[in-house]
Coordinates of C-alpha atoms in Angstrom, one line a residue:
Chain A
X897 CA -11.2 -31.8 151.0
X898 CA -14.3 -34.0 151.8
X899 CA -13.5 -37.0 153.6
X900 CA -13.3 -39.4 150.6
X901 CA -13.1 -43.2 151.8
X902 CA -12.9 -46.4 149.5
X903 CA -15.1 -49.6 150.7
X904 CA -13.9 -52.8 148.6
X905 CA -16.6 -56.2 149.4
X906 CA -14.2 -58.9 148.0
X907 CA -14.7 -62.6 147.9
X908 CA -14.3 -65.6 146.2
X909 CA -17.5 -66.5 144.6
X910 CA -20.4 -64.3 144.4
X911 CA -19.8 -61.4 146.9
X912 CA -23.3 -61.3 148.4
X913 CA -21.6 -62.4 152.0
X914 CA -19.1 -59.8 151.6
X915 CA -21.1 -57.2 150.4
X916 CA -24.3 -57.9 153.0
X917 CA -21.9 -58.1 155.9
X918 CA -19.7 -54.9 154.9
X919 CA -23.1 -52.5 153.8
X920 CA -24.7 -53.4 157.0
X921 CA -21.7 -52.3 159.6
X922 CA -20.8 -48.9 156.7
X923 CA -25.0 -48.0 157.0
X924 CA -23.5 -47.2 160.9
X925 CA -21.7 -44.3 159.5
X926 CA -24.2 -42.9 157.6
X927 CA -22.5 -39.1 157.9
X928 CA -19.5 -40.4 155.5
X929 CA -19.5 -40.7 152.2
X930 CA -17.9 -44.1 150.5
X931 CA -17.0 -45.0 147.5
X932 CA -18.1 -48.9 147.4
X933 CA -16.7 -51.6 144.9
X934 CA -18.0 -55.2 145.0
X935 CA -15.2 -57.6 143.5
X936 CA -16.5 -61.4 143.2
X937 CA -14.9 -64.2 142.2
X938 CA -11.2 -63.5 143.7
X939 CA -10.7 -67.0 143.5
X940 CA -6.6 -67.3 142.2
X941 CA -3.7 -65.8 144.3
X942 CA -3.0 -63.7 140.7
X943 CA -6.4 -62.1 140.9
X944 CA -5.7 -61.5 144.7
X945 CA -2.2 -59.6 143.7
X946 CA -3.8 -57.8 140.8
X947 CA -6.4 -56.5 143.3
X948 CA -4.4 -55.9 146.2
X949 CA -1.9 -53.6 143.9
X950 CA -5.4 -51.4 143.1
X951 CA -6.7 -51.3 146.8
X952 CA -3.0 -49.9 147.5
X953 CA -3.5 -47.5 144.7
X954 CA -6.8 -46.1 146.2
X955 CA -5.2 -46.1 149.5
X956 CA -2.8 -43.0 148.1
X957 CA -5.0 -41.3 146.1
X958 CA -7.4 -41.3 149.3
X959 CA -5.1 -40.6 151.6
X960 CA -7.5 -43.2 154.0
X961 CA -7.3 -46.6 154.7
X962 CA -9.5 -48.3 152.4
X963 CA -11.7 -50.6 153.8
X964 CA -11.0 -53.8 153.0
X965 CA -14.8 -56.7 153.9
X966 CA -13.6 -60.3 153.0
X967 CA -15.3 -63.5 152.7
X968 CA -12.8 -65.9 151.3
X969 CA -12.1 -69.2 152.6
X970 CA -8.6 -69.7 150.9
X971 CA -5.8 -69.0 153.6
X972 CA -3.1 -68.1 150.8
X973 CA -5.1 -66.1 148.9
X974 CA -6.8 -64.0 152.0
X975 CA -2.6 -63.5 152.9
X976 CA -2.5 -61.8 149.8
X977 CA -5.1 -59.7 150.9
X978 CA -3.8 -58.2 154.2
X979 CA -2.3 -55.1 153.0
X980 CA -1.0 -53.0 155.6
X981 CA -2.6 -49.4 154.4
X982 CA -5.8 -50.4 154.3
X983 CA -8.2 -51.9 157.4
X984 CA -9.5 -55.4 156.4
X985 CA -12.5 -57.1 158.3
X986 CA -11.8 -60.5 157.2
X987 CA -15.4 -62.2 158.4
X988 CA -14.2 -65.9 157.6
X989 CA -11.1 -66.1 160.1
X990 CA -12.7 -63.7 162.2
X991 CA -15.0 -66.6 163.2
X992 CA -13.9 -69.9 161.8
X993 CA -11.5 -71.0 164.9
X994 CA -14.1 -70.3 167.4
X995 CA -16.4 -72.5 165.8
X996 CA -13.8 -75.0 164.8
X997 CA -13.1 -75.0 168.4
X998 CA -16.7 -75.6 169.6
X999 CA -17.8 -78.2 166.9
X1000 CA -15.0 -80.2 167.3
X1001 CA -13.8 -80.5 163.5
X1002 CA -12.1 -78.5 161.2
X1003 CA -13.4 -76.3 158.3
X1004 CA -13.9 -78.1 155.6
X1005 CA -12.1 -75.0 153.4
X1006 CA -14.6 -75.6 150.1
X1007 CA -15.0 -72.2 148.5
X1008 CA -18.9 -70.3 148.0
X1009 CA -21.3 -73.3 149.0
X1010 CA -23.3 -70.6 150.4
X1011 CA -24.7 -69.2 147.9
X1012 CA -23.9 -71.7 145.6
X1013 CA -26.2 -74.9 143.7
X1014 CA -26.4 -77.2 146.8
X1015 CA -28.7 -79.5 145.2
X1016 CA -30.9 -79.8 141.8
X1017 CA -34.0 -81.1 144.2
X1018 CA -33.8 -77.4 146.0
X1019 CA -33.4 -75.3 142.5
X1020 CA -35.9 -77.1 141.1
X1021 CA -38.3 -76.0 144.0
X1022 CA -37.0 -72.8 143.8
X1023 CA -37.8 -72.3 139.5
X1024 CA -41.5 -73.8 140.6
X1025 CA -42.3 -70.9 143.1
X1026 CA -40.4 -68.2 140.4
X1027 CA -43.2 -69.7 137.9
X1028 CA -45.8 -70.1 140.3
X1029 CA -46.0 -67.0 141.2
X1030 CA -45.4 -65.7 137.4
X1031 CA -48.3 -67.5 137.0
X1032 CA -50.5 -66.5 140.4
X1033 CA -50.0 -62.7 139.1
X1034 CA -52.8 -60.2 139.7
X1035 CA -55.7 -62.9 140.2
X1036 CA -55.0 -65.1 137.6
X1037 CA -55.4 -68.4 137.7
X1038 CA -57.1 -68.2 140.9
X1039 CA -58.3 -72.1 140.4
X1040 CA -55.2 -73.9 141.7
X1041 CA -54.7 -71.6 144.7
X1042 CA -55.2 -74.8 147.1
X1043 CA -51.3 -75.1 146.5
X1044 CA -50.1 -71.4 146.9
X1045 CA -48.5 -71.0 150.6
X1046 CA -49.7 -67.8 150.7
X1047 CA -52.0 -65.9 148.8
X1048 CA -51.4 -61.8 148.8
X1049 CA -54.1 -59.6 148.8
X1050 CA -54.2 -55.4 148.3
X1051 CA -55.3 -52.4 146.3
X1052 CA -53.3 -51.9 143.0
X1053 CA -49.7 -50.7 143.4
X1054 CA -49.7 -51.6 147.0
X1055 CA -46.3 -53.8 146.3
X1056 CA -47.7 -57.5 146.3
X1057 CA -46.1 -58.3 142.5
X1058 CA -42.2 -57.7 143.8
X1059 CA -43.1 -59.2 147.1
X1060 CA -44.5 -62.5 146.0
X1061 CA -41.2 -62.7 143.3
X1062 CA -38.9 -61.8 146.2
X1063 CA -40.7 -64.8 149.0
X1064 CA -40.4 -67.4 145.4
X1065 CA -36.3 -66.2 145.0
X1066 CA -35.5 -65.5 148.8
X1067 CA -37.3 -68.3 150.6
X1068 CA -39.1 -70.5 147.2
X1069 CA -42.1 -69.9 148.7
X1070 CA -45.2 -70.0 146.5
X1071 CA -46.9 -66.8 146.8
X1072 CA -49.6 -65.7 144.6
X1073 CA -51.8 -62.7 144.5
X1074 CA -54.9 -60.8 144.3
X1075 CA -56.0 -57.2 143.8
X1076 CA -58.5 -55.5 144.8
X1077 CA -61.0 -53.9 142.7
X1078 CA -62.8 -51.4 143.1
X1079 CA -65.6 -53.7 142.8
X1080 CA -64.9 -56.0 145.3
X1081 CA -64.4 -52.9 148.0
X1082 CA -67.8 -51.7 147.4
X1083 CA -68.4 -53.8 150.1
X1084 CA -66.1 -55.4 153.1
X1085 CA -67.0 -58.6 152.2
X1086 CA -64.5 -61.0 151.2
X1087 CA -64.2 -61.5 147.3
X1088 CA -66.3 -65.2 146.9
X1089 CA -63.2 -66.5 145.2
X1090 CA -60.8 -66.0 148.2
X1091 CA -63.3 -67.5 150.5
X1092 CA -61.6 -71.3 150.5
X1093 CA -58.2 -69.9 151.2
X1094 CA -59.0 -67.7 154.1
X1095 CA -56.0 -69.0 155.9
X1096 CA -53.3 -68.2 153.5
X1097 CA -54.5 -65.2 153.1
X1098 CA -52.2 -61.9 153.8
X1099 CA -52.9 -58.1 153.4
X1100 CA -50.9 -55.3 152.7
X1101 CA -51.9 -51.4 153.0
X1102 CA -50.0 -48.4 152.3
X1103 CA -50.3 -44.8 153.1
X1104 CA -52.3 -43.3 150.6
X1105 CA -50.8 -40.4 149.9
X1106 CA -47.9 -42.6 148.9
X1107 CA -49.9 -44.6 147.0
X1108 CA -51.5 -41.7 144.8
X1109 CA -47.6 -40.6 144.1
X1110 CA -46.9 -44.2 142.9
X1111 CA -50.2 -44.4 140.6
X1112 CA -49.8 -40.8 139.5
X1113 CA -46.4 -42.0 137.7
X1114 CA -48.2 -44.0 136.0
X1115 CA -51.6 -42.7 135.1
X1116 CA -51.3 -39.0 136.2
X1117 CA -54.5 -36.9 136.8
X1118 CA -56.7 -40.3 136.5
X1119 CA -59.7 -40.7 139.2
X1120 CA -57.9 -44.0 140.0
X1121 CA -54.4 -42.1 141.1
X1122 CA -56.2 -39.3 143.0
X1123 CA -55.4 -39.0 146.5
X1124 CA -59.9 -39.5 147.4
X1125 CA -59.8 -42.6 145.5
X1126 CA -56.4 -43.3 146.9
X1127 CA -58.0 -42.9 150.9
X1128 CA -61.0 -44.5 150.1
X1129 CA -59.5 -47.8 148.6
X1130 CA -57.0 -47.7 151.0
X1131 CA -59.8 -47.5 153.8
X1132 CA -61.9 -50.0 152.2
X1133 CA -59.4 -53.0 152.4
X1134 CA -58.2 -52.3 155.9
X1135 CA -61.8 -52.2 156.9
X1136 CA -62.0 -55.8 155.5
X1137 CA -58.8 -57.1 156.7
X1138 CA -60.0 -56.2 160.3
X1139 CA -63.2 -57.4 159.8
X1140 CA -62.0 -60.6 158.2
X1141 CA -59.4 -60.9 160.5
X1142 CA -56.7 -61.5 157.7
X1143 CA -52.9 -60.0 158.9
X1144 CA -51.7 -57.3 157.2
X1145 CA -48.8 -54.7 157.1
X1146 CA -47.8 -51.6 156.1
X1147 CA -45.5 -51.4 153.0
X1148 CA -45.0 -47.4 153.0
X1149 CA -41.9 -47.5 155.1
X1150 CA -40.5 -50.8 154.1
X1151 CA -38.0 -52.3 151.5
X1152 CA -39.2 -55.7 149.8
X1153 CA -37.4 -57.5 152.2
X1154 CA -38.2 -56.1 154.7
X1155 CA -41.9 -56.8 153.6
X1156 CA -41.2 -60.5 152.9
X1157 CA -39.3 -61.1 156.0
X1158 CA -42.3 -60.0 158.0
X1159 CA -44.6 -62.0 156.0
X1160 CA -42.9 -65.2 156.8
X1161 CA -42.6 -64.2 160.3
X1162 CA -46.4 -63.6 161.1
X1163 CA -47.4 -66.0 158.7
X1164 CA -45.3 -68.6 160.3
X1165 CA -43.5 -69.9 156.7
X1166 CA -41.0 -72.1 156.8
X1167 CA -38.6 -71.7 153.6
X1168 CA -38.4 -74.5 151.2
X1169 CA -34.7 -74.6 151.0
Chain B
X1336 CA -26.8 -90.6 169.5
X1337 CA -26.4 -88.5 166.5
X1338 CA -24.8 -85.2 166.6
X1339 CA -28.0 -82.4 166.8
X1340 CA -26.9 -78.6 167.2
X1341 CA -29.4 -75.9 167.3
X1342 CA -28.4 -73.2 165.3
X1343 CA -30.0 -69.4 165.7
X1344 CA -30.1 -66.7 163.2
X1345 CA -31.2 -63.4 165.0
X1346 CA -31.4 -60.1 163.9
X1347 CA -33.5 -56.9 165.5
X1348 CA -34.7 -56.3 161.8
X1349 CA -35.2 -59.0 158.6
X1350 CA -32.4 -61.2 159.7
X1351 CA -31.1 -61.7 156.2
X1352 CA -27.4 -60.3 157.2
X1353 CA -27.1 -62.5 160.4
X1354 CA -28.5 -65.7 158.4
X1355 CA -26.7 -65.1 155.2
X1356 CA -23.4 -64.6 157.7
X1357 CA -24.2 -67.6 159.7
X1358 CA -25.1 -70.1 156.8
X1359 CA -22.1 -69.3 155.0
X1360 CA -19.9 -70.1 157.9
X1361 CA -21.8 -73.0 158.3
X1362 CA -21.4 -74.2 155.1
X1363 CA -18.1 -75.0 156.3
X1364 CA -19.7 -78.5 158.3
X1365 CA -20.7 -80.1 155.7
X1366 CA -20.9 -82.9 157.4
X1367 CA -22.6 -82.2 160.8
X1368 CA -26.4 -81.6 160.8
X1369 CA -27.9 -78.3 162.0
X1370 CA -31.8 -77.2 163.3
X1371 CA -31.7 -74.0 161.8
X1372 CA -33.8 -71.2 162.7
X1373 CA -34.3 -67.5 161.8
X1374 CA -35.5 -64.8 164.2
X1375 CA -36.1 -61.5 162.4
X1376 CA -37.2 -58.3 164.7
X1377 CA -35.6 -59.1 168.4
X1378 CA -35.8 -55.5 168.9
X1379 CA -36.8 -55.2 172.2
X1380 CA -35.2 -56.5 175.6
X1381 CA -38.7 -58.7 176.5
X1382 CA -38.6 -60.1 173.1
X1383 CA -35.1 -60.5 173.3
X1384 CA -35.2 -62.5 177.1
X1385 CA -38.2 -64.8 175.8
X1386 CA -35.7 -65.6 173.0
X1387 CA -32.7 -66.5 175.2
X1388 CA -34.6 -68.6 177.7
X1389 CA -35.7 -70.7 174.2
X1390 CA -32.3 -71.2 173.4
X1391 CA -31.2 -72.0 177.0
X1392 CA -33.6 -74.7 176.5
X1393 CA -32.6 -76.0 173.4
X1394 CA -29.2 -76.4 175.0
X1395 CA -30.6 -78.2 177.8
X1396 CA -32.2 -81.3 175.2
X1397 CA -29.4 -81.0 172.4
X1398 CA -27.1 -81.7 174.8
X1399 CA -24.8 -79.3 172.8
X1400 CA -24.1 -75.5 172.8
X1401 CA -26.6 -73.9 170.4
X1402 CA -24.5 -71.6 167.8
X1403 CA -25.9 -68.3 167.7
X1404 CA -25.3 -66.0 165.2
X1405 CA -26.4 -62.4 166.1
X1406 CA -26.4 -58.2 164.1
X1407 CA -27.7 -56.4 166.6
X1408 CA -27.3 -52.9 167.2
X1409 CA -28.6 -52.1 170.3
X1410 CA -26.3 -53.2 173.1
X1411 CA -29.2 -53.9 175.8
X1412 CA -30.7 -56.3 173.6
X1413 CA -26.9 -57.6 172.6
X1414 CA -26.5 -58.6 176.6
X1415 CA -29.3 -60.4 176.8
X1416 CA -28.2 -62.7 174.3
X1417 CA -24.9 -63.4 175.9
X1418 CA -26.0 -66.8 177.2
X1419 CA -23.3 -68.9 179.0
X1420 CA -24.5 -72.2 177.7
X1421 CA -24.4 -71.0 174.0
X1422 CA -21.6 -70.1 171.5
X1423 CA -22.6 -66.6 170.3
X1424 CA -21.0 -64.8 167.2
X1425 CA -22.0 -61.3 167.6
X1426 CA -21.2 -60.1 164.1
X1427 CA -22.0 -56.3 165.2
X1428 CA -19.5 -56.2 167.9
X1429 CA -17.1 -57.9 167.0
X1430 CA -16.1 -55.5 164.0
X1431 CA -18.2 -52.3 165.1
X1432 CA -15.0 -51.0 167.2
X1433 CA -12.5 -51.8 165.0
X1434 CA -14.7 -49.3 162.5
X1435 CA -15.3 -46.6 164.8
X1436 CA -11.5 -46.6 165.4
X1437 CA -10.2 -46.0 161.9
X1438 CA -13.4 -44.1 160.6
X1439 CA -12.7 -41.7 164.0
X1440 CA -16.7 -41.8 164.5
X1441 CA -19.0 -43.3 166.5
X1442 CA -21.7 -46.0 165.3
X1443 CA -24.9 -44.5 164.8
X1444 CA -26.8 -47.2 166.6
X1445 CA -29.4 -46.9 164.1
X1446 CA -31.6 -50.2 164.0
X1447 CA -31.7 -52.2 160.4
X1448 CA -30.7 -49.8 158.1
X1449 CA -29.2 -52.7 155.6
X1450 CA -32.1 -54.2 154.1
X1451 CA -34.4 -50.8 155.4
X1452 CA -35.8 -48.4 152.8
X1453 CA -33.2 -46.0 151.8
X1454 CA -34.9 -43.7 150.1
X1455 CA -38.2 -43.8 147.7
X1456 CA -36.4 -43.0 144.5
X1457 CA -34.2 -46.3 145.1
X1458 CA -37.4 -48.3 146.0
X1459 CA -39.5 -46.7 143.2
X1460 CA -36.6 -47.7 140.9
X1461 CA -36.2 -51.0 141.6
X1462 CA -40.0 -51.5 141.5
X1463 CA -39.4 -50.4 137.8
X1464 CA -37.1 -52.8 137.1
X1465 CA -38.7 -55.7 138.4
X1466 CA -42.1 -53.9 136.3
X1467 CA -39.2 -53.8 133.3
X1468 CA -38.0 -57.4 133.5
X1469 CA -41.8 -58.7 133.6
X1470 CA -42.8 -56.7 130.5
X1471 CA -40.1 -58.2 128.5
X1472 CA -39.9 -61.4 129.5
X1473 CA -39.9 -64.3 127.2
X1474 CA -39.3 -62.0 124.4
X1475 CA -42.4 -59.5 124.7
X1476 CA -42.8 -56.0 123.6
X1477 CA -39.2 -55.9 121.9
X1478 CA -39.4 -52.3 120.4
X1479 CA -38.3 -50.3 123.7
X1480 CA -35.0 -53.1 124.9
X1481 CA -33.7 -49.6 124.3
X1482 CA -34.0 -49.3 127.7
X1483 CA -32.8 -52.5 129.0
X1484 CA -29.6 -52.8 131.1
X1485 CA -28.9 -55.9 129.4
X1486 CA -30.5 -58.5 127.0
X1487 CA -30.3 -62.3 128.0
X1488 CA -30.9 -64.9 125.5
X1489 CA -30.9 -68.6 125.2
X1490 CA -33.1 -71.7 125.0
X1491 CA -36.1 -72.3 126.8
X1492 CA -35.4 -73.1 130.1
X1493 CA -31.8 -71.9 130.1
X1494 CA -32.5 -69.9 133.4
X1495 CA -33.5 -66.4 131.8
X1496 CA -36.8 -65.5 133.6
X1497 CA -35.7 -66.1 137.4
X1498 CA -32.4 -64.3 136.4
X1499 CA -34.0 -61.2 135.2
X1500 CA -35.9 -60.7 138.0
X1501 CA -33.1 -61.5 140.3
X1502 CA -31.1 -59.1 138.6
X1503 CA -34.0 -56.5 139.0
X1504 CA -34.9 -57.3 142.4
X1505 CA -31.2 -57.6 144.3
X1506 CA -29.2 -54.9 141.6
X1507 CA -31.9 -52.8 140.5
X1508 CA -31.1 -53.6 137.0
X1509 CA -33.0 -53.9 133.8
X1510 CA -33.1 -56.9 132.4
X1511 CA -35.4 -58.3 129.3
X1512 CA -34.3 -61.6 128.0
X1513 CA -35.1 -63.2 124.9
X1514 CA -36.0 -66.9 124.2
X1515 CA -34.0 -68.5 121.6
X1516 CA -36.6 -70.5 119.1
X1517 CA -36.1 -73.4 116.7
X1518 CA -36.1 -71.1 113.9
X1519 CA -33.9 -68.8 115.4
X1520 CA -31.5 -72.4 115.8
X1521 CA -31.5 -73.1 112.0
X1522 CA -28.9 -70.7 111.1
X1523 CA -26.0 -69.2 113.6
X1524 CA -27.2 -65.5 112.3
X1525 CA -28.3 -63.4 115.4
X1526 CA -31.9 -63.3 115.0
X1527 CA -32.8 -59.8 113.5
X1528 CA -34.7 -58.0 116.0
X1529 CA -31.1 -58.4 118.5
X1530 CA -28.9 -56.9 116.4
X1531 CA -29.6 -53.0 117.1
X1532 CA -28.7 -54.4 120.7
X1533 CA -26.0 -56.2 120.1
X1534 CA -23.4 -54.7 123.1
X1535 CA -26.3 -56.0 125.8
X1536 CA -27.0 -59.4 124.9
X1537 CA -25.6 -61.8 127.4
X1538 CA -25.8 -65.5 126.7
X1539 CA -27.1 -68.2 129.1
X1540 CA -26.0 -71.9 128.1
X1541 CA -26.9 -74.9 130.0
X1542 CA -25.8 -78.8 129.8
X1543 CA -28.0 -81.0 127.8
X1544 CA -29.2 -83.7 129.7
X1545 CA -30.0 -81.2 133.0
X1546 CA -32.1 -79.2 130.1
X1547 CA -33.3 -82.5 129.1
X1548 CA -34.4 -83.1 132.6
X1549 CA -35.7 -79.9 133.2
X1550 CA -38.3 -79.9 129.8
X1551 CA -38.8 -83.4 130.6
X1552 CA -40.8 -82.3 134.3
X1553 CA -42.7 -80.1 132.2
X1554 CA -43.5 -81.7 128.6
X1555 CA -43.0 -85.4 129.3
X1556 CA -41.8 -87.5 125.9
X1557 CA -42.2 -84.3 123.9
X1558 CA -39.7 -84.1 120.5
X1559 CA -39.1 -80.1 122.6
X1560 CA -37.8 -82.4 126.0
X1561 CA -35.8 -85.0 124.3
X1562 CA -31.9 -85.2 124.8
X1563 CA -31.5 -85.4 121.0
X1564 CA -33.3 -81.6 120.6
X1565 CA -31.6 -80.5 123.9
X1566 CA -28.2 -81.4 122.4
X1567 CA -29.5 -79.7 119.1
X1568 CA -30.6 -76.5 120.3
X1569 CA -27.8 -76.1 123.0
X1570 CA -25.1 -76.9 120.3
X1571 CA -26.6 -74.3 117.6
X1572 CA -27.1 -71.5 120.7
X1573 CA -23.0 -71.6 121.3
X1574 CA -22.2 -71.9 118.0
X1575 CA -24.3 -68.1 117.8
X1576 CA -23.0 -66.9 121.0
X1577 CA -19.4 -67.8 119.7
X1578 CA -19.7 -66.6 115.8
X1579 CA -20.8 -63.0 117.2
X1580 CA -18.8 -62.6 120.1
X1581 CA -21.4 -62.8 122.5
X1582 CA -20.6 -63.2 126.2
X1583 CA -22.1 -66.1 127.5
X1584 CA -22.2 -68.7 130.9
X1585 CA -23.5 -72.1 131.7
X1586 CA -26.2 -72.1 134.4
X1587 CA -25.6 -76.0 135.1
X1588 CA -23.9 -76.0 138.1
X1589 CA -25.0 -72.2 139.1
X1590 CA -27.8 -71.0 141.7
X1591 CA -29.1 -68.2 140.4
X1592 CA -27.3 -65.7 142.7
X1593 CA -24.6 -66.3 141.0
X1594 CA -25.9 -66.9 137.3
X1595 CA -26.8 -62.8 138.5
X1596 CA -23.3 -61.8 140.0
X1597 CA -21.4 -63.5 137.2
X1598 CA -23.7 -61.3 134.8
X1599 CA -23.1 -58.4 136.4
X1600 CA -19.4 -58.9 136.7
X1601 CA -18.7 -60.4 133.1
X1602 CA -20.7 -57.4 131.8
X1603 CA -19.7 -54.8 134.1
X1604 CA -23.0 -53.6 135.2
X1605 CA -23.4 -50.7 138.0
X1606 CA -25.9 -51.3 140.9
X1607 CA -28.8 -49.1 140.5
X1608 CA -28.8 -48.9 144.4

């Protein structure tokens, strides 16, 4: 019998707490397979029994303790919650005294502000960099570039299109972008059009034997997805980077986040909300 | 005086577990103010000590223990973050035993797995999606919606574009949406191009004067902006979602993650990662 485990990320608005903090400590036992459930918006003591009575369920047909990652700031509903075959890591009261203690003042017990609408001012900003960088895609609109806070530049399928929507969603920063052509790598010369923004400007590379894999999916047995062309591109715009002294990473080994977190880091972004 | 804190996010990889752990508890002192800082990559014991001695010397002006909220697996680089004149939350240790105990296995130790690449069919998939959602957005290339996960529709500037791609970027999901026109308005029929799709379409509704608002920024004193259209369009888009039993939420008082996790719930749509 393989060792069959249930993983339940439970809270009382969106999950993304739950299931963040829960994925990150099961990615520790990476040997074990898990069946994973995200349940948001657990909000009523009813919804809590209903979903207790499953997780008790799983916990016989298992034979394990399910594991049990809360995030709910209701005391009466997390009760319901603490069921005594299964292993909860309940992340709210886990913490909550200790820094009631320290600050001095009691929680304040309002349900998902975290990732909910703290203020129109900051969704607004955040819809303007979504649009922006809509807008910014692939070198167009290069004119009103004076107002991007960072302007992403690579070879074609090196990743800057989900990484400049991920830094407008995750941190509303405007990010645009621009690719390079085969044109402009003719030479290490900076494209004339990027000159002005010189200091917003970030490269990204890839291995290119990754890359011809990704182009080859889409335009298999072209010159522009063969593994030559591949190097040589590749080659080209890391030759400028260095010479140009514009930062750049590696996306081969990275997830988007991972790629926009590093951004902001070297970059030295601040978020916008 | 008023009452600063200092508040550290820190992480040996991205830092969006430790931050989106941090802020939600946070969330919870509504009424204190906080100088909130991320530190992504603290992955090495020098990096780790330069860190500390900046927060020892935060805690030295704020007159105030610094709250510092760490996920870090290596335990070397945990220690030095111990700092007597702080208030740590060590997220990683405080739960990791408790794991290891049921789950009868010991923590990998493995570095940042969470928001790591997993493997490069997951990244190449959610590449596609976000590809997917910006190939049908706004209604474009209709023929293959086949393919989509799920269909949103509503009026302009109902929340459908940043939606999409936050259901493509966080779940991996396909998502084309499909703007809602003043022809479509003048009669509750679905418009005809849906209706093979019927079972994806997901509604997005929004209040009339935040729509109001919202055109308002971007067509000032336009017939398309004014309340009396808002209220119009809005009306004749519920009146549709209700006469064909189409699933629909209000964005008014939602941040997109959970415009996104409602969606998915409400629709019961699997994760593609």
């Amino acid at each position: 019998m393989p060792h069959h485990r249930s993983a339940f990320f439970i809270s009382d608005r969106t999950g993304i707490t739950a299931e963040s903090l829960g994925q990150t400590l099961l990615t520790q036992f990476d040997t074990l397979e898990f069946h994973r459930e995200t349940v948001p918006f657990i909000d009523t003591v009813e919804k809590a029994e209903a979903l207790a009575a499953r997780i008790r369920e799983r916990a016989q047909i298992d034979h394990h303790k399910p594991l049990v990652f809360t995030s709910i700031v209701n005391p009466e509903i997390r009760r319901v919650l603490k069921i005594d075959n299964a292993l909860t890591i309940d992340f709210f009261e886990t913490f909550i005294s200790e820094l009631e203690a320290e600050l001095g003042q009691n929680a304040s017990l309002t349900m998902g502000k975290a990732h909910g609408m703290i203020s129109e001012e900051k969704y607004d900003h955040r819809i303007e960099a979504v649009n922006f960088s809509l807008n910014h895609d692939d070198g167009v609109k290069l004119k009103d570039l004076a107002e991007a806070d960072v302007v992403l530049v690579g070879v074609s399928r090196s990743g800057k299109t989900p990484t400049c929507l991920y830094l407008a969603l995750q941190y509303g920063i405007k990010a645009a972008n621009y690719p390079l052509t085969p044109e402009d790598l003719d030479t290490t010369s900076l494209p004339k059009i990027l000159l002005p923004y010189r200091s917003k400007l970030f490269g990204l590379t890839i291995d290119p034997a990754r890359l011809h894999h990704i182009r080859s999916e889409r335009r298999p047995d072209s010159r522009y997805a063969s593994l030559d062309n591949c190097r040589f591109e590749v080659n080209e715009a890391e030759s400028m980077f260095r010479q140009h002294a514009v930062p750049f990473i590696s996306t081969t080994h990275k997830s988007i986040e991972e790629i926009a977190s590093t951004i902001m880091h070297k970059a030295t972004l601040e978020r916008h909300f």
